[in-house]
mmCIF file of N, CA and C in Angstrom:
data_model
loop_
_atom_site.group_PDB
_atom_site.id
_atom_site.type_symbol
_atom_site.label_atom_id
_atom_site.label_comp_id
_atom_site.label_asym_id
_atom_site.label_seq_id
_atom_site.Cartn_x
_atom_site.Cartn_y
_atom_site.Cartn_z
ATOM 1 N N UNK A 192 -4.128 -5.519 -41.379
ATOM 2 C CA UNK A 192 -3.194 -4.857 -40.487
ATOM 3 C C UNK A 192 -3.391 -3.355 -40.605
ATOM 4 N N UNK A 193 -3.358 -2.666 -39.478
ATOM 5 C CA UNK A 193 -3.555 -1.219 -39.493
ATOM 6 C C UNK A 193 -2.284 -0.527 -39.045
ATOM 7 N N UNK A 194 -2.143 0.691 -39.443
ATOM 8 C CA UNK A 194 -0.970 1.477 -39.096
ATOM 9 C C UNK A 194 -1.149 2.056 -37.708
ATOM 10 N N UNK A 195 -0.340 1.615 -36.759
ATOM 11 C CA UNK A 195 -0.400 2.141 -35.407
ATOM 12 C C UNK A 195 -1.693 1.820 -34.686
ATOM 13 N N UNK A 196 -2.394 0.770 -35.118
ATOM 14 C CA UNK A 196 -3.633 0.394 -34.472
ATOM 15 C C UNK A 196 -4.813 1.252 -34.870
ATOM 16 N N UNK A 197 -4.603 2.191 -35.782
ATOM 17 C CA UNK A 197 -5.684 3.075 -36.222
ATOM 18 C C UNK A 197 -6.327 2.490 -37.473
ATOM 19 N N UNK A 198 -7.647 2.624 -37.611
ATOM 20 C CA UNK A 198 -8.298 2.128 -38.821
ATOM 21 C C UNK A 198 -7.877 2.972 -40.020
ATOM 22 N N UNK A 199 -7.940 2.396 -41.201
ATOM 23 C CA UNK A 199 -7.557 3.139 -42.397
ATOM 24 C C UNK A 199 -8.452 4.361 -42.600
ATOM 25 N N UNK A 200 -7.894 5.398 -43.199
ATOM 26 C CA UNK A 200 -8.655 6.613 -43.480
ATOM 27 C C UNK A 200 -9.703 6.335 -44.546
ATOM 28 N N UNK A 201 -10.882 6.876 -44.366
ATOM 29 C CA UNK A 201 -11.988 6.768 -45.326
ATOM 30 C C UNK A 201 -12.307 5.326 -45.694
ATOM 31 N N UNK A 202 -12.072 4.398 -44.760
ATOM 32 C CA UNK A 202 -12.397 2.984 -44.947
ATOM 33 C C UNK A 202 -11.761 2.375 -46.188
ATOM 34 N N UNK A 203 -10.578 2.817 -46.564
ATOM 35 C CA UNK A 203 -9.843 2.220 -47.674
ATOM 36 C C UNK A 203 -9.133 0.997 -47.134
ATOM 37 N N UNK A 204 -9.287 -0.119 -47.784
ATOM 38 C CA UNK A 204 -8.675 -1.355 -47.310
ATOM 39 C C UNK A 204 -7.161 -1.270 -47.420
ATOM 40 N N UNK A 205 -6.477 -1.885 -46.465
ATOM 41 C CA UNK A 205 -5.018 -1.871 -46.464
ATOM 42 C C UNK A 205 -4.476 -2.695 -47.628
ATOM 43 N N UNK A 206 -5.166 -3.742 -47.995
ATOM 44 C CA UNK A 206 -4.687 -4.581 -49.083
ATOM 45 C C UNK A 206 -5.166 -4.063 -50.439
ATOM 46 N N UNK A 207 -5.254 -2.778 -50.592
ATOM 47 C CA UNK A 207 -5.668 -2.176 -51.861
ATOM 48 C C UNK A 207 -4.656 -2.548 -52.933
ATOM 49 N N UNK A 208 -5.149 -2.606 -54.151
ATOM 50 C CA UNK A 208 -4.297 -3.063 -55.241
ATOM 51 C C UNK A 208 -3.193 -2.076 -55.575
ATOM 52 N N UNK A 209 -3.413 -0.810 -55.293
ATOM 53 C CA UNK A 209 -2.435 0.190 -55.688
ATOM 54 C C UNK A 209 -2.132 1.100 -54.503
ATOM 55 N N UNK A 210 -0.861 1.276 -54.191
ATOM 56 C CA UNK A 210 -0.439 2.134 -53.072
ATOM 57 C C UNK A 210 -0.870 3.567 -53.306
ATOM 58 N N UNK A 211 -0.906 3.992 -54.545
ATOM 59 C CA UNK A 211 -1.296 5.380 -54.827
ATOM 60 C C UNK A 211 -2.750 5.633 -54.435
ATOM 61 N N UNK A 212 -3.599 4.575 -54.453
ATOM 62 C CA UNK A 212 -4.988 4.739 -54.007
ATOM 63 C C UNK A 212 -5.034 5.076 -52.517
ATOM 64 N N UNK A 213 -4.181 4.420 -51.730
ATOM 65 C CA UNK A 213 -4.141 4.667 -50.289
ATOM 66 C C UNK A 213 -3.620 6.066 -50.007
ATOM 67 N N UNK A 214 -2.556 6.448 -50.702
ATOM 68 C CA UNK A 214 -1.981 7.777 -50.506
ATOM 69 C C UNK A 214 -2.983 8.853 -50.896
ATOM 70 N N UNK A 215 -3.700 8.645 -51.997
ATOM 71 C CA UNK A 215 -4.695 9.625 -52.438
ATOM 72 C C UNK A 215 -5.834 9.727 -51.433
ATOM 73 N N UNK A 216 -6.254 8.590 -50.874
ATOM 74 C CA UNK A 216 -7.338 8.609 -49.890
ATOM 75 C C UNK A 216 -6.897 9.334 -48.632
ATOM 76 N N UNK A 217 -5.661 9.114 -48.214
ATOM 77 C CA UNK A 217 -5.147 9.794 -47.029
ATOM 78 C C UNK A 217 -4.969 11.276 -47.255
ATOM 79 N N UNK A 218 -4.540 11.650 -48.447
ATOM 80 C CA UNK A 218 -4.321 13.063 -48.748
ATOM 81 C C UNK A 218 -5.640 13.811 -48.861
ATOM 82 N N UNK A 219 -6.678 13.116 -49.319
ATOM 83 C CA UNK A 219 -7.963 13.796 -49.459
ATOM 84 C C UNK A 219 -8.665 13.944 -48.114
ATOM 85 N N UNK A 220 -8.283 13.108 -47.156
ATOM 86 C CA UNK A 220 -8.905 13.180 -45.842
ATOM 87 C C UNK A 220 -8.299 14.322 -45.043
ATOM 88 N N UNK A 221 -9.133 14.995 -44.284
ATOM 89 C CA UNK A 221 -8.679 16.139 -43.503
ATOM 90 C C UNK A 221 -8.644 15.795 -42.016
ATOM 91 N N UNK A 222 -8.690 14.483 -41.674
ATOM 92 C CA UNK A 222 -8.768 14.061 -40.280
ATOM 93 C C UNK A 222 -7.541 14.477 -39.478
ATOM 94 N N UNK A 223 -6.374 14.262 -40.032
ATOM 95 C CA UNK A 223 -5.145 14.574 -39.303
ATOM 96 C C UNK A 223 -5.003 16.076 -39.126
ATOM 97 N N UNK A 224 -5.307 16.820 -40.165
ATOM 98 C CA UNK A 224 -5.181 18.275 -40.075
ATOM 99 C C UNK A 224 -6.114 18.850 -39.024
ATOM 100 N N UNK A 225 -7.344 18.355 -38.955
ATOM 101 C CA UNK A 225 -8.279 18.893 -37.967
ATOM 102 C C UNK A 225 -7.917 18.444 -36.556
ATOM 103 N N UNK A 226 -7.304 17.263 -36.420
ATOM 104 C CA UNK A 226 -6.928 16.777 -35.090
ATOM 105 C C UNK A 226 -5.845 17.643 -34.464
ATOM 106 N N UNK A 227 -4.944 18.168 -35.269
ATOM 107 C CA UNK A 227 -3.837 18.959 -34.748
ATOM 108 C C UNK A 227 -4.012 20.453 -34.959
ATOM 109 N N UNK A 228 -5.138 20.878 -35.457
ATOM 110 C CA UNK A 228 -5.351 22.306 -35.704
ATOM 111 C C UNK A 228 -5.336 23.101 -34.410
ATOM 112 N N UNK A 229 -5.855 22.517 -33.334
ATOM 113 C CA UNK A 229 -5.889 23.252 -32.069
ATOM 114 C C UNK A 229 -4.494 23.477 -31.504
ATOM 115 N N UNK A 230 -3.541 22.616 -31.862
ATOM 116 C CA UNK A 230 -2.177 22.783 -31.364
ATOM 117 C C UNK A 230 -1.441 23.908 -32.080
ATOM 118 N N UNK A 231 -1.886 24.253 -33.280
ATOM 119 C CA UNK A 231 -1.218 25.285 -34.062
ATOM 120 C C UNK A 231 -1.658 26.687 -33.685
ATOM 121 N N UNK A 232 -2.711 26.811 -32.894
ATOM 122 C CA UNK A 232 -3.192 28.144 -32.549
ATOM 123 C C UNK A 232 -2.282 28.783 -31.523
ATOM 124 N N UNK A 233 -2.026 30.037 -31.677
ATOM 125 C CA UNK A 233 -1.210 30.782 -30.727
ATOM 126 C C UNK A 233 -2.081 31.273 -29.587
ATOM 127 N N UNK A 234 -1.437 31.666 -28.502
ATOM 128 C CA UNK A 234 -2.158 32.197 -27.344
ATOM 129 C C UNK A 234 -2.921 33.451 -27.751
ATOM 130 N N UNK A 235 -2.342 34.247 -28.647
ATOM 131 C CA UNK A 235 -3.012 35.473 -29.080
ATOM 132 C C UNK A 235 -4.299 35.167 -29.843
ATOM 133 N N UNK A 236 -4.327 34.020 -30.546
ATOM 134 C CA UNK A 236 -5.501 33.666 -31.337
ATOM 135 C C UNK A 236 -6.686 33.252 -30.465
ATOM 136 N N UNK A 237 -6.428 32.730 -29.268
ATOM 137 C CA UNK A 237 -7.522 32.209 -28.446
ATOM 138 C C UNK A 237 -7.944 33.156 -27.335
ATOM 139 N N UNK A 238 -7.311 34.315 -27.228
ATOM 140 C CA UNK A 238 -7.690 35.249 -26.172
ATOM 141 C C UNK A 238 -9.037 35.871 -26.476
ATOM 142 N N UNK A 239 -9.752 36.183 -25.410
ATOM 143 C CA UNK A 239 -11.051 36.835 -25.548
ATOM 144 C C UNK A 239 -10.844 38.304 -25.877
ATOM 145 N N UNK A 240 -11.935 38.994 -26.142
ATOM 146 C CA UNK A 240 -11.839 40.411 -26.505
ATOM 147 C C UNK A 240 -11.313 41.261 -25.346
ATOM 148 N N UNK A 241 -11.523 40.816 -24.096
ATOM 149 C CA UNK A 241 -11.020 41.585 -22.956
ATOM 150 C C UNK A 241 -9.573 41.231 -22.608
ATOM 151 N N UNK A 242 -8.939 40.373 -23.396
ATOM 152 C CA UNK A 242 -7.531 40.060 -23.199
ATOM 153 C C UNK A 242 -7.257 38.859 -22.319
ATOM 154 N N UNK A 243 -8.289 38.171 -21.818
ATOM 155 C CA UNK A 243 -8.084 36.996 -20.969
ATOM 156 C C UNK A 243 -8.238 35.723 -21.789
ATOM 157 N N UNK A 244 -7.655 34.656 -21.285
ATOM 158 C CA UNK A 244 -7.775 33.352 -21.927
ATOM 159 C C UNK A 244 -9.083 32.696 -21.514
ATOM 160 N N UNK A 245 -9.652 31.843 -22.363
ATOM 161 C CA UNK A 245 -10.804 31.048 -21.926
ATOM 162 C C UNK A 245 -10.385 30.141 -20.765
ATOM 163 N N UNK A 246 -11.320 29.770 -19.925
ATOM 164 C CA UNK A 246 -11.017 28.987 -18.719
ATOM 165 C C UNK A 246 -10.309 27.674 -19.024
ATOM 166 N N UNK A 247 -10.651 27.021 -20.139
ATOM 167 C CA UNK A 247 -10.030 25.730 -20.442
ATOM 168 C C UNK A 247 -8.550 25.854 -20.800
ATOM 169 N N UNK A 248 -8.078 27.069 -21.095
ATOM 170 C CA UNK A 248 -6.666 27.278 -21.408
ATOM 171 C C UNK A 248 -5.905 27.931 -20.259
ATOM 172 N N UNK A 249 -6.603 28.307 -19.187
ATOM 173 C CA UNK A 249 -5.950 28.950 -18.045
ATOM 174 C C UNK A 249 -5.419 27.905 -17.074
ATOM 175 N N UNK A 250 -4.386 28.283 -16.347
ATOM 176 C CA UNK A 250 -3.800 27.440 -15.307
ATOM 177 C C UNK A 250 -4.888 27.061 -14.302
ATOM 178 N N UNK A 251 -4.893 25.810 -13.870
ATOM 179 C CA UNK A 251 -5.925 25.329 -12.955
ATOM 180 C C UNK A 251 -5.382 25.130 -11.544
ATOM 181 N N UNK A 252 -4.421 25.960 -11.148
ATOM 182 C CA UNK A 252 -3.859 25.879 -9.804
ATOM 183 C C UNK A 252 -4.948 26.189 -8.790
ATOM 184 N N UNK A 253 -5.004 25.438 -7.684
ATOM 185 C CA UNK A 253 -6.112 25.531 -6.732
ATOM 186 C C UNK A 253 -6.188 26.859 -6.001
ATOM 187 N N UNK A 254 -5.067 27.368 -5.557
ATOM 188 C CA UNK A 254 -5.086 28.562 -4.709
ATOM 189 C C UNK A 254 -5.082 29.822 -5.555
ATOM 190 N N UNK A 255 -6.114 30.598 -5.418
ATOM 191 C CA UNK A 255 -6.160 31.870 -6.133
ATOM 192 C C UNK A 255 -6.418 31.672 -7.611
ATOM 193 N N UNK A 256 -6.433 32.745 -8.313
ATOM 194 C CA UNK A 256 -6.685 32.696 -9.742
ATOM 195 C C UNK A 256 -5.390 32.967 -10.479
ATOM 196 N N UNK A 257 -5.052 32.100 -11.381
ATOM 197 C CA UNK A 257 -3.877 32.278 -12.228
ATOM 198 C C UNK A 257 -4.371 32.293 -13.665
ATOM 199 N N UNK A 258 -4.149 33.371 -14.342
ATOM 200 C CA UNK A 258 -4.640 33.502 -15.714
ATOM 201 C C UNK A 258 -3.564 33.183 -16.740
ATOM 202 N N UNK A 259 -2.445 32.606 -16.292
ATOM 203 C CA UNK A 259 -1.381 32.231 -17.223
ATOM 204 C C UNK A 259 -1.835 31.033 -18.063
ATOM 205 N N UNK A 260 -1.322 30.893 -19.277
ATOM 206 C CA UNK A 260 -1.716 29.752 -20.115
ATOM 207 C C UNK A 260 -1.109 28.451 -19.610
ATOM 208 N N UNK A 261 -1.850 27.363 -19.783
ATOM 209 C CA UNK A 261 -1.361 26.040 -19.419
ATOM 210 C C UNK A 261 -0.246 25.636 -20.380
ATOM 211 N N UNK A 262 0.694 24.830 -19.904
ATOM 212 C CA UNK A 262 1.791 24.384 -20.758
ATOM 213 C C UNK A 262 1.404 23.106 -21.482
ATOM 214 N N UNK A 263 2.127 22.805 -22.540
ATOM 215 C CA UNK A 263 1.863 21.610 -23.332
ATOM 216 C C UNK A 263 2.783 20.476 -22.913
ATOM 217 N N UNK A 264 2.240 19.257 -22.915
ATOM 218 C CA UNK A 264 3.032 18.066 -22.642
ATOM 219 C C UNK A 264 3.802 17.687 -23.905
ATOM 220 N N UNK A 265 4.693 16.718 -23.768
ATOM 221 C CA UNK A 265 5.461 16.262 -24.924
ATOM 222 C C UNK A 265 4.568 15.628 -25.978
ATOM 223 N N UNK A 266 3.451 15.027 -25.542
ATOM 224 C CA UNK A 266 2.558 14.373 -26.489
ATOM 225 C C UNK A 266 1.548 15.337 -27.111
ATOM 226 N N UNK A 267 1.596 16.611 -26.737
ATOM 227 C CA UNK A 267 0.722 17.606 -27.342
ATOM 228 C C UNK A 267 -0.496 17.957 -26.514
ATOM 229 N N UNK A 268 -0.847 17.143 -25.524
ATOM 230 C CA UNK A 268 -1.986 17.490 -24.673
ATOM 231 C C UNK A 268 -1.544 18.541 -23.660
ATOM 232 N N UNK A 269 -2.489 19.071 -22.919
ATOM 233 C CA UNK A 269 -2.175 20.177 -22.021
ATOM 234 C C UNK A 269 -1.980 19.704 -20.584
ATOM 235 N N UNK A 270 -0.973 20.289 -19.914
ATOM 236 C CA UNK A 270 -0.824 20.108 -18.476
ATOM 237 C C UNK A 270 -1.950 20.877 -17.793
ATOM 238 N N UNK A 271 -2.149 20.654 -16.522
ATOM 239 C CA UNK A 271 -3.171 21.390 -15.782
ATOM 240 C C UNK A 271 -2.683 22.762 -15.344
ATOM 241 N N UNK A 272 -1.363 22.921 -15.203
ATOM 242 C CA UNK A 272 -0.809 24.147 -14.642
ATOM 243 C C UNK A 272 0.034 24.908 -15.659
ATOM 244 N N UNK A 273 0.260 26.174 -15.350
ATOM 245 C CA UNK A 273 1.221 26.974 -16.111
ATOM 246 C C UNK A 273 2.626 26.529 -15.708
ATOM 247 N N UNK A 274 3.637 27.034 -16.392
ATOM 248 C CA UNK A 274 5.015 26.600 -16.121
ATOM 249 C C UNK A 274 5.436 26.907 -14.683
ATOM 250 N N UNK A 275 5.097 28.082 -14.168
ATOM 251 C CA UNK A 275 5.474 28.461 -12.804
ATOM 252 C C UNK A 275 4.860 27.501 -11.780
ATOM 253 N N UNK A 276 3.558 27.242 -11.902
ATOM 254 C CA UNK A 276 2.895 26.379 -10.928
ATOM 255 C C UNK A 276 3.304 24.912 -11.100
ATOM 256 N N UNK A 277 3.696 24.506 -12.299
ATOM 257 C CA UNK A 277 4.234 23.157 -12.484
ATOM 258 C C UNK A 277 5.537 23.005 -11.708
ATOM 259 N N UNK A 278 6.420 23.996 -11.818
ATOM 260 C CA UNK A 278 7.687 23.940 -11.089
ATOM 261 C C UNK A 278 7.448 23.966 -9.578
ATOM 262 N N UNK A 279 6.488 24.773 -9.136
ATOM 263 C CA UNK A 279 6.136 24.841 -7.720
ATOM 264 C C UNK A 279 5.612 23.488 -7.235
ATOM 265 N N UNK A 280 4.764 22.868 -8.030
ATOM 266 C CA UNK A 280 4.197 21.573 -7.683
ATOM 267 C C UNK A 280 5.277 20.492 -7.623
ATOM 268 N N UNK A 281 6.197 20.514 -8.567
ATOM 269 C CA UNK A 281 7.291 19.540 -8.575
ATOM 270 C C UNK A 281 8.160 19.713 -7.336
ATOM 271 N N UNK A 282 8.465 20.964 -6.988
ATOM 272 C CA UNK A 282 9.292 21.231 -5.807
ATOM 273 C C UNK A 282 8.592 20.749 -4.536
ATOM 274 N N UNK A 283 7.297 21.028 -4.411
ATOM 275 C CA UNK A 283 6.539 20.578 -3.238
ATOM 276 C C UNK A 283 6.487 19.056 -3.162
ATOM 277 N N UNK A 284 6.313 18.404 -4.306
ATOM 278 C CA UNK A 284 6.247 16.944 -4.322
ATOM 279 C C UNK A 284 7.582 16.336 -3.914
ATOM 280 N N UNK A 285 8.677 16.927 -4.366
ATOM 281 C CA UNK A 285 10.000 16.429 -3.967
ATOM 282 C C UNK A 285 10.208 16.561 -2.466
ATOM 283 N N UNK A 286 9.805 17.694 -1.888
ATOM 284 C CA UNK A 286 9.941 17.897 -0.441
ATOM 285 C C UNK A 286 9.086 16.883 0.319
ATOM 286 N N UNK A 287 7.873 16.639 -0.159
ATOM 287 C CA UNK A 287 6.986 15.666 0.474
ATOM 288 C C UNK A 287 7.589 14.266 0.405
ATOM 289 N N UNK A 288 8.136 13.898 -0.761
ATOM 290 C CA UNK A 288 8.751 12.577 -0.918
ATOM 291 C C UNK A 288 9.958 12.410 -0.003
ATOM 292 N N UNK A 289 10.775 13.464 0.133
ATOM 293 C CA UNK A 289 11.924 13.400 1.036
ATOM 294 C C UNK A 289 11.474 13.206 2.480
ATOM 295 N N UNK A 290 10.420 13.904 2.870
ATOM 296 C CA UNK A 290 9.897 13.782 4.234
ATOM 297 C C UNK A 290 9.405 12.351 4.485
ATOM 298 N N UNK A 291 8.692 11.778 3.521
ATOM 299 C CA UNK A 291 8.213 10.407 3.673
ATOM 300 C C UNK A 291 9.364 9.417 3.769
ATOM 301 N N UNK A 292 10.402 9.603 2.940
ATOM 302 C CA UNK A 292 11.565 8.712 3.000
ATOM 303 C C UNK A 292 12.264 8.815 4.350
ATOM 304 N N UNK A 293 12.398 10.048 4.852
ATOM 305 C CA UNK A 293 13.043 10.270 6.147
ATOM 306 C C UNK A 293 12.238 9.594 7.262
ATOM 307 N N UNK A 294 10.912 9.735 7.232
ATOM 308 C CA UNK A 294 10.067 9.101 8.248
ATOM 309 C C UNK A 294 10.152 7.580 8.163
ATOM 310 N N UNK A 295 10.182 7.050 6.935
ATOM 311 C CA UNK A 295 10.267 5.604 6.759
ATOM 312 C C UNK A 295 11.601 5.070 7.285
ATOM 313 N N UNK A 296 12.698 5.794 7.002
ATOM 314 C CA UNK A 296 14.009 5.375 7.514
ATOM 315 C C UNK A 296 14.039 5.400 9.036
ATOM 316 N N UNK A 297 13.447 6.435 9.643
ATOM 317 C CA UNK A 297 13.406 6.533 11.106
ATOM 318 C C UNK A 297 12.605 5.378 11.689
ATOM 319 N N UNK A 298 11.467 5.078 11.090
ATOM 320 C CA UNK A 298 10.628 3.980 11.564
ATOM 321 C C UNK A 298 11.363 2.646 11.439
ATOM 322 N N UNK A 299 12.032 2.436 10.300
ATOM 323 C CA UNK A 299 12.781 1.194 10.115
ATOM 324 C C UNK A 299 13.932 1.087 11.110
ATOM 325 N N UNK A 300 14.598 2.211 11.389
ATOM 326 C CA UNK A 300 15.695 2.200 12.369
ATOM 327 C C UNK A 300 15.162 1.880 13.760
ATOM 328 N N UNK A 301 14.005 2.435 14.122
ATOM 329 C CA UNK A 301 13.400 2.144 15.427
ATOM 330 C C UNK A 301 13.027 0.671 15.539
ATOM 331 N N UNK A 302 12.457 0.117 14.470
ATOM 332 C CA UNK A 302 12.085 -1.292 14.488
ATOM 333 C C UNK A 302 13.318 -2.182 14.600
ATOM 334 N N UNK A 303 14.386 -1.806 13.896
ATOM 335 C CA UNK A 303 15.627 -2.584 13.966
ATOM 336 C C UNK A 303 16.223 -2.527 15.367
ATOM 337 N N UNK A 304 16.189 -1.363 16.003
ATOM 338 C CA UNK A 304 16.708 -1.230 17.370
ATOM 339 C C UNK A 304 15.886 -2.083 18.332
ATOM 340 N N UNK A 305 14.583 -2.122 18.137
ATOM 341 C CA UNK A 305 13.721 -2.935 18.995
ATOM 342 C C UNK A 305 14.022 -4.417 18.806
ATOM 343 N N UNK A 306 14.280 -4.834 17.567
ATOM 344 C CA UNK A 306 14.620 -6.238 17.314
ATOM 345 C C UNK A 306 15.946 -6.604 17.982
ATOM 346 N N UNK A 307 16.931 -5.697 17.908
ATOM 347 C CA UNK A 307 18.221 -5.967 18.556
ATOM 348 C C UNK A 307 18.055 -6.088 20.062
ATOM 349 N N UNK A 308 17.206 -5.235 20.638
ATOM 350 C CA UNK A 308 16.954 -5.276 22.076
ATOM 351 C C UNK A 308 16.307 -6.603 22.461
ATOM 352 N N UNK A 309 15.351 -7.046 21.663
ATOM 353 C CA UNK A 309 14.684 -8.313 21.946
ATOM 354 C C UNK A 309 15.655 -9.482 21.826
ATOM 355 N N UNK A 310 16.550 -9.449 20.844
ATOM 356 C CA UNK A 310 17.528 -10.524 20.681
ATOM 357 C C UNK A 310 18.505 -10.571 21.849
ATOM 358 N N UNK A 311 18.816 -9.407 22.406
ATOM 359 C CA UNK A 311 19.765 -9.385 23.525
ATOM 360 C C UNK A 311 19.137 -9.961 24.793
ATOM 361 N N UNK A 312 17.842 -9.868 24.938
ATOM 362 C CA UNK A 312 17.167 -10.425 26.119
ATOM 363 C C UNK A 312 17.016 -11.931 26.012
ATOM 364 N N UNK A 313 16.947 -12.456 24.822
ATOM 365 C CA UNK A 313 16.794 -13.883 24.555
ATOM 366 C C UNK A 313 15.654 -14.505 25.346
ATOM 367 N N UNK A 314 14.431 -14.118 25.070
ATOM 368 C CA UNK A 314 13.309 -14.748 25.786
ATOM 369 C C UNK A 314 13.202 -16.221 25.384
ATOM 370 N N UNK A 315 12.796 -17.035 26.309
ATOM 371 C CA UNK A 315 12.756 -18.467 26.043
ATOM 372 C C UNK A 315 11.377 -18.953 25.635
ATOM 373 N N UNK A 316 10.347 -18.485 26.300
ATOM 374 C CA UNK A 316 9.033 -19.057 26.036
ATOM 375 C C UNK A 316 8.058 -18.103 25.355
ATOM 376 N N UNK A 317 8.389 -16.840 25.240
ATOM 377 C CA UNK A 317 7.446 -15.908 24.650
ATOM 378 C C UNK A 317 8.193 -14.778 23.938
ATOM 379 N N UNK A 318 7.446 -14.032 23.158
ATOM 380 C CA UNK A 318 8.039 -12.942 22.375
ATOM 381 C C UNK A 318 8.296 -11.734 23.254
ATOM 382 N N UNK A 319 9.319 -10.994 22.930
ATOM 383 C CA UNK A 319 9.683 -9.792 23.681
ATOM 384 C C UNK A 319 8.688 -8.668 23.420
ATOM 385 N N UNK A 320 8.192 -8.575 22.208
ATOM 386 C CA UNK A 320 7.290 -7.487 21.841
ATOM 387 C C UNK A 320 5.902 -7.790 22.384
ATOM 388 N N UNK A 321 5.336 -6.869 23.103
ATOM 389 C CA UNK A 321 3.984 -7.014 23.615
ATOM 390 C C UNK A 321 3.892 -7.844 24.878
ATOM 391 N N UNK A 322 4.965 -7.958 25.642
ATOM 392 C CA UNK A 322 4.926 -8.720 26.893
ATOM 393 C C UNK A 322 4.015 -8.032 27.898
ATOM 394 N N UNK A 323 3.173 -8.811 28.511
ATOM 395 C CA UNK A 323 2.310 -8.296 29.570
ATOM 396 C C UNK A 323 2.415 -9.266 30.735
ATOM 397 N N UNK A 324 2.806 -8.749 31.894
ATOM 398 C CA UNK A 324 2.891 -9.601 33.075
ATOM 399 C C UNK A 324 1.632 -9.434 33.888
ATOM 400 N N UNK A 325 1.120 -10.548 34.353
ATOM 401 C CA UNK A 325 -0.116 -10.529 35.130
ATOM 402 C C UNK A 325 0.160 -10.705 36.587
#
């Protein structure tokens, strides 16, 4: 059995005879420290000599150049945008979703009105929708 689905550090077996052996193996390993070292760096530490951030840390907003730093997600990875452009993107997405919902409601209302109209005519041998007289 592994902890969190991860293999044991330094290939120490989980069924080791002594728990202190596992703790010592984990403490001697530097895997966890190196995995999170990039998260501990400040923006000032990663800036170039001319004062700009490297491209991988800059906001990746499509329009124009934004040199603001990207924000961090709750899990520690980086968002694509800076905080300002994230808020802008969220606002635009909400407006788009509202527009789609409004269009869907209008379409459903039109279809319902057409069904009511067809029911009021009570056709006997054929459907009301798509009638073509020859």
